[in-house]
Amino acid sequence: AVVSTQSGHYGRADNISETDVLGSDHWGVIYQSDEDSDGSSGDEDEQRAEFNRKWYVRHPDCCEFDEISDSSDSTPVPSEPEQDSEIGFYGEVCDSFKAGYAIQKDIDNVLIEVNASKHAYNISVADQLMHSTRALLELCPEVKEFPKYVQYFGPMFMKLAKDRDSQMVILDEIETWALERCRVQDAQRILHILYNDDVLEESNILEWYEGAGDDVKSSVAKFIVWLKEAEEESSESD
């Protein structure tokens, strides 16, 4: 089996139970292959290509395993070196974020850890920012607690996202996360907090909004109206 933990790590394991891999208080994804239990089905690349993409997810608040899908050609399988690198990097970012926030470590030291992982896994700057954004969103359990997390992580993101292109990466990842996690209703609050804490600039939010999907557009519409009105008032005062 190939195992993905909640922090994003993948690894191979045979003849193990879900509890052995995940523990009693954690969740993850287990990819079940069609290979024989004796592991004699050829090299690893061939084995991975033959995965039947059947998996079970253990939810944090549930002790059962729910079958999500039987097969899908679009399901990503971590078979390429690039995918393995991104999975490993994301896992380390999650670990660094969680540990840093728990003890309120100097955020510059957290950034040093993230940059070290970036170089170790040969990750691009854009992918570093994308995975860091996802790690922040996943770390915060409820949107009402997001201001506390942005207060801590905000200075790091301000250093990583100083220009238009990097802020677009953050905005695109927020949209992707909101749709994947069925958290579209939280997108407006998240954008407002990041704007108030100077992580995202008004002009970049407005530009991103024009190309956003309909569901997210509808969710953040009131915030966008407020932004435009604030911009008009600022222009008039000048």
mmCIF file with all atom_site columns, N, CA, C and O in Angstrom, residues 22 45 83 128 135 149 184 186 193 208 226:
data_model
loop_
_atom_site.group_PDB
_atom_site.id
_atom_site.type_symbol
_atom_site.label_atom_id
_atom_site.label_alt_id
_atom_site.label_comp_id
_atom_site.label_asym_id
_atom_site.label_entity_id
_atom_site.label_seq_id
_atom_site.pdbx_PDB_ins_code
_atom_site.Cartn_x
_atom_site.Cartn_y
_atom_site.Cartn_z
_atom_site.occupancy
_atom_site.B_iso_or_equiv
_atom_site.pdbx_formal_charge
_atom_site.auth_seq_id
_atom_site.auth_comp_id
_atom_site.auth_asym_id
_atom_site.auth_atom_id
_atom_site.pdbx_PDB_model_num
ATOM 1  N N  . LEU A 1 22  ? -1.687  4.993  10.769  1.00 0.00 ? 22  LEU A N  1
ATOM 2  C CA . LEU A 1 22  ? -2.250  6.290  11.090  1.00 0.00 ? 22  LEU A CA 1
ATOM 3  C C  . LEU A 1 22  ? -2.311  6.588  12.580  1.00 0.00 ? 22  LEU A C  1
ATOM 4  O O  . LEU A 1 22  ? -2.390  7.741  12.976  1.00 0.00 ? 22  LEU A O  1
ATOM 5  N N  . ASP A 1 45  ? 7.858   1.433  -10.407 1.00 0.00 ? 45  ASP A N  1
ATOM 6  C CA . ASP A 1 45  ? 7.134   2.290  -11.342 1.00 0.00 ? 45  ASP A CA 1
ATOM 7  C C  . ASP A 1 45  ? 5.955   1.553  -11.960 1.00 0.00 ? 45  ASP A C  1
ATOM 8  O O  . ASP A 1 45  ? 4.865   2.103  -12.124 1.00 0.00 ? 45  ASP A O  1
ATOM 9  N N  . GLN A 1 83  ? 6.334   14.843 -8.418  1.00 0.00 ? 83  GLN A N  1
ATOM 10 C CA . GLN A 1 83  ? 5.224   14.699 -7.485  1.00 0.00 ? 83  GLN A CA 1
ATOM 11 C C  . GLN A 1 83  ? 5.733   14.287 -6.116  1.00 0.00 ? 83  GLN A C  1
ATOM 12 O O  . GLN A 1 83  ? 5.274   14.794 -5.082  1.00 0.00 ? 83  GLN A O  1
ATOM 13 N N  . GLN A 1 128 ? 6.499   26.832 -3.797  1.00 0.00 ? 128 GLN A N  1
ATOM 14 C CA . GLN A 1 128 ? 6.733   27.060 -2.374  1.00 0.00 ? 128 GLN A CA 1
ATOM 15 C C  . GLN A 1 128 ? 5.603   27.883 -1.775  1.00 0.00 ? 128 GLN A C  1
ATOM 16 O O  . GLN A 1 128 ? 5.074   27.553 -0.703  1.00 0.00 ? 128 GLN A O  1
ATOM 17 N N  . ALA A 1 135 ? -0.830  24.943 3.407   1.00 0.00 ? 135 ALA A N  1
ATOM 18 C CA . ALA A 1 135 ? -0.501  24.517 4.767   1.00 0.00 ? 135 ALA A CA 1
ATOM 19 C C  . ALA A 1 135 ? -1.138  25.440 5.804   1.00 0.00 ? 135 ALA A C  1
ATOM 20 O O  . ALA A 1 135 ? -1.651  24.982 6.830   1.00 0.00 ? 135 ALA A O  1
ATOM 21 N N  . TYR A 1 149 ? -3.880  33.105 13.267  1.00 0.00 ? 149 TYR A N  1
ATOM 22 C CA . TYR A 1 149 ? -2.869  32.437 12.449  1.00 0.00 ? 149 TYR A CA 1
ATOM 23 C C  . TYR A 1 149 ? -2.188  33.432 11.499  1.00 0.00 ? 149 TYR A C  1
ATOM 24 O O  . TYR A 1 149 ? -0.974  33.358 11.287  1.00 0.00 ? 149 TYR A O  1
ATOM 25 N N  . VAL A 1 184 ? -16.243 27.320 0.443   1.00 0.00 ? 184 VAL A N  1
ATOM 26 C CA . VAL A 1 184 ? -16.408 28.536 -0.348  1.00 0.00 ? 184 VAL A CA 1
ATOM 27 C C  . VAL A 1 184 ? -16.952 29.670 0.510   1.00 0.00 ? 184 VAL A C  1
ATOM 28 O O  . VAL A 1 184 ? -16.590 30.839 0.324   1.00 0.00 ? 184 VAL A O  1
ATOM 29 N N  . ASP A 1 186 ? -16.207 30.459 3.341   1.00 0.00 ? 186 ASP A N  1
ATOM 30 C CA . ASP A 1 186 ? -15.161 31.064 4.175   1.00 0.00 ? 186 ASP A CA 1
ATOM 31 C C  . ASP A 1 186 ? -14.202 31.955 3.381   1.00 0.00 ? 186 ASP A C  1
ATOM 32 O O  . ASP A 1 186 ? -13.377 32.667 3.969   1.00 0.00 ? 186 ASP A O  1
ATOM 33 N N  . ILE A 1 193 ? -9.258  39.163 5.876   1.00 0.00 ? 193 ILE A N  1
ATOM 34 C CA . ILE A 1 193 ? -8.207  39.114 6.900   1.00 0.00 ? 193 ILE A CA 1
ATOM 35 C C  . ILE A 1 193 ? -6.829  39.321 6.281   1.00 0.00 ? 193 ILE A C  1
ATOM 36 O O  . ILE A 1 193 ? -6.011  40.090 6.794   1.00 0.00 ? 193 ILE A O  1
ATOM 37 N N  . TRP A 1 208 ? -7.713  39.411 -9.569  1.00 0.00 ? 208 TRP A N  1
ATOM 38 C CA . TRP A 1 208 ? -7.990  37.980 -9.419  1.00 0.00 ? 208 TRP A CA 1
ATOM 39 C C  . TRP A 1 208 ? -9.476  37.702 -9.498  1.00 0.00 ? 208 TRP A C  1
ATOM 40 O O  . TRP A 1 208 ? -9.915  36.717 -10.117 1.00 0.00 ? 208 TRP A O  1
ATOM 41 N N  . TRP A 1 226 ? -17.135 46.295 -1.313  1.00 0.00 ? 226 TRP A N  1
ATOM 42 C CA . TRP A 1 226 ? -16.547 47.141 -0.263  1.00 0.00 ? 226 TRP A CA 1
ATOM 43 C C  . TRP A 1 226 ? -15.174 47.656 -0.680  1.00 0.00 ? 226 TRP A C  1
ATOM 44 O O  . TRP A 1 226 ? -14.851 48.837 -0.467  1.00 0.00 ? 226 TRP A O  1
#
